[in-house]
CSV table of C-alpha atoms in Angstrom, one decimal:
chain,number,residue,atom,x,y,z
F,1,MET,CA,0.2,-0.2,0.2
F,2,PRO,CA,1.6,3.4,-1.0
F,3,LEU,CA,1.4,4.9,2.7
F,4,THR,CA,2.7,1.2,4.4
F,5,GLY,CA,5.0,2.1,7.4
F,6,LEU,CA,3.4,5.3,7.8
F,7,ARG,CA,2.2,5.9,11.8
F,8,LEU,CA,-0.6,8.3,12.0
F,9,VAL,CA,-2.1,9.1,15.9
F,10,SER,CA,-5.4,10.6,15.9
F,11,LEU,CA,-6.9,12.9,18.7
F,12,ALA,CA,-10.2,14.2,16.2
F,13,VAL,CA,-13.5,13.3,17.0
F,14,ASN,CA,-16.5,13.9,15.4
F,15,LEU,CA,-16.9,13.4,12.0
F,16,PRO,CA,-14.0,14.8,9.9
F,17,GLY,CA,-11.1,13.6,11.8
F,18,PRO,CA,-12.2,9.4,12.0
F,19,ILE,CA,-12.8,9.8,8.2
F,20,ALA,CA,-9.5,11.4,7.1
F,21,ALA,CA,-8.1,8.4,9.6
F,22,ALA,CA,-10.1,6.0,8.0
F,23,ARG,CA,-8.8,7.0,4.2
F,24,LEU,CA,-5.5,7.2,5.7
F,25,THR,CA,-5.7,3.9,6.9
F,26,SER,CA,-7.4,2.8,3.4
F,27,LEU,CA,-4.2,3.7,1.9
F,28,GLY,CA,-2.0,1.7,4.4
F,29,ALA,CA,-1.3,3.7,7.3
F,30,THR,CA,-1.0,2.5,10.9
F,31,ALA,CA,-3.0,4.2,13.1
F,32,THR,CA,-3.8,4.7,16.6
F,33,THR,CA,-6.9,7.6,17.7
F,34,VAL,CA,-6.8,8.4,21.3
F,35,LEU,CA,-10.8,8.7,22.7
F,36,PRO,CA,-11.6,10.9,25.6
F,37,PRO,CA,-12.7,9.2,29.0
F,38,SER,CA,-16.6,10.8,27.4
F,39,GLY,CA,-15.8,8.8,24.2
F,40,ASP,CA,-16.5,9.9,20.5
F,41,PRO,CA,-20.4,11.8,20.2
F,42,LEU,CA,-19.9,9.9,16.8
F,43,GLU,CA,-20.2,6.4,18.6
F,44,THR,CA,-22.9,7.7,20.5
F,45,LEU,CA,-25.1,8.7,17.4
F,46,TRP,CA,-24.3,6.1,15.1
F,47,PRO,CA,-22.4,3.5,16.5
F,48,GLU,CA,-22.2,0.9,13.0
F,49,TRP,CA,-20.8,4.1,11.6
F,50,PHE,CA,-18.4,5.1,14.0
F,51,ALA,CA,-17.3,1.2,14.2
F,52,GLU,CA,-16.6,1.0,9.9
F,53,LEU,CA,-14.4,4.5,10.1
F,54,HIS,CA,-11.8,3.0,12.4
F,55,GLN,CA,-12.1,-0.6,11.2
F,56,GLY,CA,-8.1,-2.1,11.5
F,57,GLN,CA,-7.3,1.0,13.9
F,58,ARG,CA,-6.4,0.4,17.7
F,59,LEU,CA,-9.0,2.2,19.9
F,60,LEU,CA,-7.2,3.6,23.1
F,61,THR,CA,-9.2,5.6,25.8
F,62,LEU,CA,-6.5,8.2,27.4
F,63,ASP,CA,-7.3,11.6,29.8
F,64,LEU,CA,-4.4,13.6,28.8
F,65,LYS,CA,-5.2,16.0,31.6
F,66,ASP,CA,-3.6,13.5,33.8
F,67,PRO,CA,-0.5,12.8,33.9
F,68,ASP,CA,0.0,9.1,32.7
F,69,GLY,CA,-2.6,9.7,29.9
F,70,ALA,CA,-0.3,12.7,29.1
F,71,ALA,CA,2.5,10.7,29.1
F,72,THR,CA,0.6,7.5,27.3
F,73,LEU,CA,0.2,10.2,24.8
F,74,ASP,CA,3.9,11.7,24.1
F,75,THR,CA,4.9,8.2,24.1
F,76,LEU,CA,2.9,7.1,21.0
F,77,LEU,CA,3.9,10.9,19.5
F,78,ALA,CA,7.6,10.0,19.7
F,79,GLN,CA,6.6,7.0,17.1
F,80,ALA,CA,4.7,8.7,14.8
F,81,ASP,CA,4.6,10.3,11.9
F,82,ILE,CA,1.4,12.5,11.6
F,83,LEU,CA,-0.9,13.3,14.2
F,84,LEU,CA,-4.8,14.5,13.8
F,85,THR,CA,-6.2,17.5,15.9
F,86,SER,CA,-9.7,18.6,15.7
F,87,SER,CA,-9.7,20.8,18.6
F,88,ARG,CA,-9.4,24.3,18.5
F,89,PRO,CA,-5.5,26.2,19.4
F,90,ALA,CA,-5.9,27.1,23.3
F,91,ALA,CA,-7.6,23.5,23.8
F,92,LEU,CA,-4.3,22.2,22.5
F,93,ALA,CA,-2.1,24.2,23.9
F,94,ARG,CA,-3.7,23.6,27.5
F,95,LEU,CA,-2.8,20.1,27.0
F,96,GLY,CA,1.3,20.9,25.8
F,97,LEU,CA,0.1,20.0,22.0
F,98,ASP,CA,0.3,23.5,20.6
F,99,ARG,CA,2.9,23.3,17.8
F,100,ALA,CA,5.9,25.3,19.5
F,101,ASN,CA,5.5,22.4,22.4
F,102,LEU,CA,5.5,19.3,20.0
F,103,SER,CA,8.3,21.0,17.3
F,104,VAL,CA,10.7,21.0,20.5
F,105,ARG,CA,9.7,16.9,21.7
F,106,HIS,CA,8.8,15.6,18.1
F,107,PRO,CA,10.5,18.0,15.6
F,108,ALA,CA,9.9,15.4,12.9
F,109,LEU,CA,6.1,15.1,13.9
F,110,CYS,CA,3.6,16.4,11.2
F,111,GLN,CA,0.2,18.0,13.0
F,112,VAL,CA,-2.7,18.2,10.5
F,113,ALA,CA,-5.1,20.5,12.0
F,114,ILE,CA,-8.8,20.4,11.4
F,115,VAL,CA,-10.7,23.5,12.8
F,116,GLY,CA,-13.8,25.2,11.9
F,117,HIS,CA,-12.3,28.7,10.7
F,118,ALA,CA,-9.1,30.0,9.6
F,119,ASP,CA,-10.0,32.2,13.1
F,120,ALA,CA,-9.6,28.7,14.8
F,121,ASP,CA,-11.2,29.3,18.0
F,122,LYS,CA,-14.1,30.5,17.0
F,123,ALA,CA,-17.1,28.1,17.3
F,124,GLY,CA,-18.7,26.3,14.4
F,125,HIS,CA,-20.5,23.2,12.6
F,126,ASP,CA,-21.3,22.0,9.3
F,127,LEU,CA,-24.5,24.0,9.4
F,128,THR,CA,-23.0,27.1,9.7
F,129,TYR,CA,-20.4,26.4,7.7
F,130,GLN,CA,-22.9,25.9,4.6
F,131,ALA,CA,-24.8,28.6,6.4
F,132,GLU,CA,-22.3,31.1,5.7
F,133,ALA,CA,-21.2,29.8,2.2
F,134,GLY,CA,-24.6,30.0,0.9
F,135,LEU,CA,-25.2,26.8,0.4
F,136,LEU,CA,-28.5,26.6,2.4
F,137,THR,CA,-31.8,27.3,1.2
F,138,PRO,CA,-33.9,27.4,4.3
F,139,PRO,CA,-35.8,26.1,5.7
F,140,GLN,CA,-34.2,22.9,4.1
F,141,LEU,CA,-31.3,21.7,6.5
F,142,PRO,CA,-28.7,20.5,4.6
F,143,ALA,CA,-28.7,16.9,2.6
F,144,THR,CA,-25.5,15.9,4.3
F,145,LEU,CA,-22.3,16.8,6.2
F,146,LEU,CA,-20.7,18.5,3.1
F,147,ALA,CA,-17.9,20.8,4.7
F,148,ASP,CA,-17.6,18.0,7.4
F,149,ILE,CA,-16.7,15.5,4.4
F,150,ALA,CA,-14.8,17.4,2.2
F,151,GLY,CA,-13.1,18.4,5.0
F,152,ALA,CA,-11.7,15.0,6.0
F,153,GLU,CA,-10.2,14.4,2.1
F,154,ARG,CA,-8.9,17.9,2.3
F,155,ALA,CA,-7.0,16.8,5.9
F,156,VAL,CA,-5.6,13.6,3.8
F,157,THR,CA,-4.7,16.0,1.3
F,158,GLU,CA,-2.6,17.9,3.9
F,159,ALA,CA,-1.0,14.9,5.6
F,160,LEU,CA,0.0,13.6,2.5
F,161,ALA,CA,1.9,17.7,1.6
F,162,ALA,CA,3.5,17.5,5.4
F,163,ILE,CA,4.9,13.9,4.7
F,164,TYR,CA,6.1,15.3,1.5
F,165,GLN,CA,7.5,18.5,3.1
F,166,ARG,CA,9.4,16.5,5.6
F,167,HIS,CA,10.7,14.1,3.2
F,168,ARG,CA,12.6,17.3,1.7
F,169,THR,CA,13.4,19.4,5.0
F,170,GLY,CA,13.6,17.1,7.4
F,171,VAL,CA,11.1,19.0,9.9
F,172,GLY,CA,7.8,18.4,10.3
F,173,GLY,CA,5.6,20.9,10.5
F,174,VAL,CA,1.6,21.8,11.1
F,175,ARG,CA,-0.5,21.9,7.8
F,176,GLU,CA,-4.3,23.3,9.2
F,177,VAL,CA,-7.7,22.4,7.7
F,178,ALA,CA,-10.5,25.3,7.7
F,179,LEU,CA,-14.0,23.5,7.8
F,180,ALA,CA,-15.3,27.0,6.9
F,181,ASP,CA,-12.8,27.5,3.8
F,182,VAL,CA,-13.7,24.1,2.4
F,183,ALA,CA,-17.6,25.0,2.4
F,184,GLU,CA,-16.7,28.4,0.6
F,185,ASP,CA,-14.4,26.8,-2.0
F,186,PHE,CA,-17.3,24.1,-2.8
F,187,ALA,CA,-19.8,27.0,-3.1
F,188,GLU,CA,-17.8,28.4,-5.8
F,189,PRO,CA,-20.2,27.2,-8.7
F,190,LEU,CA,-23.3,28.9,-7.1
F,191,ARG,CA,-21.1,32.5,-6.7
F,192,ARG,CA,-20.2,32.4,-10.3
F,193,GLY,CA,-23.9,31.5,-11.6
F,194,ALA,CA,-23.2,27.7,-12.6
F,195,THR,CA,-25.6,26.3,-10.4
F,196,THR,CA,-28.7,29.3,-9.6
F,197,SER,CA,-31.6,28.9,-10.9
F,198,ASN,CA,-31.0,30.5,-13.9
F,199,GLY,CA,-27.8,29.0,-14.4
F,200,VAL,CA,-26.6,26.4,-16.9
F,201,LEU,CA,-26.2,23.9,-14.4
F,202,GLY,CA,-29.3,25.4,-12.2
F,203,GLY,CA,-32.1,24.8,-14.6
F,204,ALA,CA,-31.7,27.2,-17.8
F,205,LEU,CA,-30.4,23.7,-19.7
F,206,ALA,CA,-33.4,21.6,-20.6
F,207,THR,CA,-30.9,18.6,-20.9
F,208,TYR,CA,-29.7,19.1,-17.5
F,209,ALA,CA,-32.4,19.0,-15.4
F,210,ILE,CA,-34.8,16.8,-13.2
F,211,TYR,CA,-37.9,15.3,-14.5
F,212,PRO,CA,-40.9,12.9,-13.4
F,213,THR,CA,-41.3,9.2,-14.7
F,214,ALA,CA,-44.4,7.1,-14.6
F,215,ASP,CA,-43.0,5.5,-11.2
F,216,GLY,CA,-40.0,8.4,-10.3
F,217,GLN,CA,-37.8,10.4,-11.2
F,218,ILE,CA,-34.8,11.0,-13.6
F,219,ALA,CA,-32.0,13.1,-13.6
F,220,VAL,CA,-30.4,14.4,-17.0
F,221,ALA,CA,-27.2,15.2,-17.6
F,222,ALA,CA,-27.0,15.9,-21.8
F,223,LEU,CA,-24.9,18.7,-21.1
F,224,GLU,CA,-22.3,17.9,-24.2
F,225,PRO,CA,-23.7,18.4,-27.7
F,226,HIS,CA,-22.9,14.5,-28.3
F,227,PHE,CA,-25.1,13.7,-25.8
F,228,ALA,CA,-27.9,15.7,-26.1
F,229,GLU,CA,-27.9,14.6,-29.7
F,230,ARG,CA,-28.4,11.2,-28.6
F,231,LEU,CA,-30.7,12.0,-26.7
F,232,HIS,CA,-33.2,13.7,-29.3
F,233,HIS,CA,-32.6,10.9,-31.2
F,234,ALA,CA,-33.5,8.3,-28.4
F,235,LEU,CA,-36.7,10.3,-27.4
F,236,GLY,CA,-37.6,11.6,-30.9
F,237,VAL,CA,-38.6,15.0,-29.6
F,238,ASP,CA,-37.3,18.1,-29.1
F,239,LEU,CA,-35.0,19.5,-26.6
F,240,ASN,CA,-37.3,21.2,-24.6
F,241,THR,CA,-38.6,21.3,-21.5
F,242,THR,CA,-42.3,20.4,-22.2
F,243,GLU,CA,-41.5,18.1,-24.6
F,244,LEU,CA,-39.0,16.3,-22.7
F,245,ALA,CA,-41.5,16.1,-19.2
F,246,VAL,CA,-44.2,14.4,-21.1
F,247,ALA,CA,-41.6,11.8,-22.4
F,248,PHE,CA,-40.1,11.4,-19.4
F,249,ALA,CA,-43.4,11.2,-17.6
F,250,ALA,CA,-44.8,8.2,-20.1
F,251,LYS,CA,-42.6,5.4,-18.6
F,252,PRO,CA,-41.3,4.1,-15.4
F,253,THR,CA,-37.4,4.9,-14.7
F,254,ALA,CA,-36.4,1.2,-15.0
F,255,HIS,CA,-37.2,1.7,-19.3
F,256,TRP,CA,-34.7,5.4,-18.6
F,257,LEU,CA,-32.0,3.5,-17.4
F,258,ASP,CA,-32.2,1.2,-19.9
F,259,VAL,CA,-32.5,3.8,-22.7
F,260,ALA,CA,-29.4,5.1,-20.7
F,261,ALA,CA,-27.3,1.9,-21.5
F,262,GLN,CA,-28.6,1.3,-25.2
F,263,HIS,CA,-27.1,5.4,-25.7
F,264,ASP,CA,-24.8,5.9,-23.6
F,265,LEU,CA,-26.9,8.8,-21.9
F,266,PRO,CA,-25.9,10.2,-18.5
F,267,LEU,CA,-29.1,9.4,-16.9
F,268,ALA,CA,-29.4,8.4,-13.2
F,269,ALA,CA,-32.5,7.9,-11.0
F,270,VAL,CA,-33.0,9.9,-8.0
F,271,ARG,CA,-32.7,8.0,-4.8
F,272,ASP,CA,-34.4,8.9,-2.0
F,273,VAL,CA,-32.1,7.6,0.3
F,274,GLY,CA,-33.3,10.0,3.4
F,275,GLU,CA,-36.6,8.4,3.9
F,276,SER,CA,-34.9,4.6,3.6
F,277,HIS,CA,-32.8,5.3,6.6
F,278,GLN,CA,-35.5,7.6,8.1
F,279,ALA,CA,-36.5,4.9,10.6
F,280,GLN,CA,-32.7,3.9,11.9
F,281,SER,CA,-32.1,7.9,13.2
F,282,PRO,CA,-31.5,8.2,16.7
F,283,LEU,CA,-32.7,11.2,16.5
């Protein structure tokens, strides 16, 4: 595996940290996750997801405010390549885990600090990051935890960048991932007008839209001219919203998926995952 031999210690609870640690583990890194005595809220809310994300990792529960717990962590860090955190800088400083202290005790250690904002001591959560970025349609809550999951992937990128930098310089460092910045980056198509209600990818094109079928809904993404031409020949109608709506409503979704396979068209059934998992939610 690409990261075989790389040793990761994660102190990051909730969602972005565990996802990032799981991704690094899947690439071959050896991971130890250190949990506080109170545990990880993720395990309380979604125990199966927590178990999946920590598969193949060593789990330890340590009280880092206790000298013995702090000493055990320090031993782990002496052997580690990457430290993953998701606490505010002030909290890390109180535990002696700020960069000034770590660089003295473990100069080769690479740290990836997942924080909420560039002003790292400002509070926030995925909902507030998306709200600030303009990604919400009130009163609807987000369909997914975009900033958390995308932030986890960015944390993996920053971890690899830190390791490469250490390879060139021989010295570890700290790379910071601000989840609010990740949400802002993902809102760029909206700010550019691509996905607004009258944007090319937001409803202006009849060939890039969602249409009701006889038993569901179909997503149509015939954006490029060659796809649009295939769609025209497959359906035999003009490519305007009215005619496409009538055509798609006449047949069930499975029929249109067969058409997509036969004509190499980017069509997909609209899947409603929310309703199917609603009964499993502890909330």
